[in-house]
Short mmCIF file of C-alpha atoms in Angstrom, two decimals:
data_model
loop_
_atom_site.label_atom_id
_atom_site.label_comp_id
_atom_site.label_asym_id
_atom_site.label_seq_id
_atom_site.Cartn_x
_atom_site.Cartn_y
_atom_site.Cartn_z
CA MET A 1 11.37 -71.50 0.29
CA SER A 2 14.83 -70.64 -0.76
CA ASP A 3 17.82 -70.05 1.12
CA LYS A 4 20.48 -71.33 -1.49
CA LEU A 5 23.39 -70.29 0.91
CA LEU A 6 21.97 -72.58 3.65
CA ILE A 7 21.55 -75.39 1.29
CA SER A 8 24.96 -75.00 -0.06
CA PHE A 9 26.46 -74.88 3.28
CA LEU A 10 25.20 -78.40 3.95
CA GLY A 11 26.13 -79.75 0.80
CA TRP A 12 22.81 -80.52 -0.41
CA GLN A 13 22.53 -80.85 -4.12
CA PRO A 14 19.60 -81.25 -6.32
CA GLY A 15 18.53 -84.85 -6.79
CA ASP A 16 18.90 -85.24 -2.93
CA ARG A 17 16.05 -87.00 -1.27
CA LEU A 18 14.57 -85.07 1.78
CA VAL A 19 12.21 -85.82 4.57
CA ILE A 20 10.37 -82.99 5.85
CA GLN A 21 8.28 -83.16 9.08
CA LEU A 22 6.83 -81.22 11.84
CA ALA A 23 9.20 -81.35 15.04
CA GLY A 24 6.98 -79.13 17.28
CA SER A 25 4.21 -76.47 16.93
CA LEU A 26 6.40 -73.81 15.64
CA VAL A 27 9.07 -75.85 13.74
CA ALA A 28 9.89 -78.20 11.10
CA THR A 29 12.87 -80.17 10.18
CA ALA A 30 14.34 -81.20 6.63
CA ARG A 31 16.87 -83.87 6.36
CA ARG A 32 18.26 -85.83 3.69
CA CYS A 33 16.92 -89.49 3.67
CA GLY A 34 17.76 -91.68 0.79
CA ARG A 35 14.24 -93.32 0.73
CA SER A 36 12.02 -90.08 0.59
CA PRO A 37 10.02 -89.24 -2.20
CA VAL A 38 10.46 -85.57 -1.78
CA VAL A 39 13.36 -84.49 -3.95
CA LEU A 40 15.44 -81.14 -4.16
CA ARG A 41 14.94 -79.67 -7.13
CA SER A 42 17.52 -77.78 -9.02
CA ASP A 43 16.13 -74.35 -7.79
CA ARG A 44 16.85 -75.51 -4.33
CA TYR A 45 13.80 -74.67 -2.97
CA LEU A 46 12.39 -76.47 0.24
CA ARG A 47 8.82 -77.34 -0.34
CA LEU A 48 6.85 -77.90 2.76
CA PRO A 49 4.00 -80.35 2.44
CA VAL A 50 0.49 -78.69 3.08
CA SER A 51 0.01 -80.35 6.22
CA VAL A 52 3.45 -79.18 7.60
CA ARG A 53 2.60 -75.70 6.54
CA GLY A 54 -0.80 -75.53 7.99
CA ALA A 55 0.59 -76.86 11.31
CA LEU A 56 3.07 -73.86 11.35
CA GLY A 57 0.33 -71.45 10.54
CA LEU A 58 1.95 -70.51 7.37
CA ARG A 59 -0.18 -69.30 4.65
CA GLY A 60 1.01 -68.33 0.73
CA GLY A 61 4.06 -65.94 1.11
CA GLY A 62 4.32 -66.59 4.65
CA ARG A 63 7.62 -65.75 6.31
CA VAL A 64 9.90 -68.31 7.87
CA PHE A 65 13.39 -68.35 9.77
CA MET A 66 15.91 -71.33 8.55
CA VAL A 67 18.62 -72.41 10.46
CA ALA A 68 21.08 -75.02 9.34
CA VAL A 69 22.21 -77.50 11.82
CA PRO A 70 25.22 -79.07 10.28
CA HIS A 71 26.02 -81.72 12.80
CA VAL A 72 22.68 -83.45 12.19
CA ASP A 73 22.68 -82.58 8.44
CA ALA A 74 19.44 -80.81 8.75
CA VAL A 75 17.41 -77.61 8.33
CA LEU A 76 14.85 -76.15 10.80
CA VAL A 77 12.32 -74.16 9.76
CA HIS A 78 10.64 -71.83 12.10
CA HIS A 79 7.32 -69.59 12.11
CA VAL A 80 8.79 -66.08 11.80
CA SER A 81 7.36 -65.49 15.19
CA VAL A 82 9.78 -67.78 16.94
CA LEU A 83 12.47 -65.26 16.00
CA ASP A 84 10.72 -62.46 17.70
CA ASP A 85 10.29 -64.69 20.75
CA MET A 86 14.16 -65.57 20.40
CA VAL A 87 15.25 -61.92 20.11
CA THR A 88 13.09 -60.93 22.94
CA GLY A 89 14.15 -63.39 25.39
CA TYR A 90 17.87 -62.64 24.61
CA TYR A 91 17.44 -58.97 25.35
CA GLU A 92 15.52 -59.53 28.62
CA LEU A 93 18.33 -62.22 29.85
CA ASP A 94 20.73 -59.42 28.65
CA GLN A 95 19.18 -56.94 30.74
CA THR A 96 19.61 -58.81 34.25
#
């Protein structure tokens, strides 16, 4: 997955080591971690481990929604269905 603007916004550079893990049933986190074997390559793609992709219900070409969280130097990777729920919930609250 690539969102070069998002990665650049966080200041992540090729060669940075990342830990990528499941943080819930529909979200994964990516953070810089000096001891991780996962390295951000020059193309700046986040490569989710098979176990994380499976837990998120992602198949090849699956769509995700990525959010930068600068104060914790992380990226949240959501299954696109979460975005649907967020938008629907927002507009339901706005109607009251």
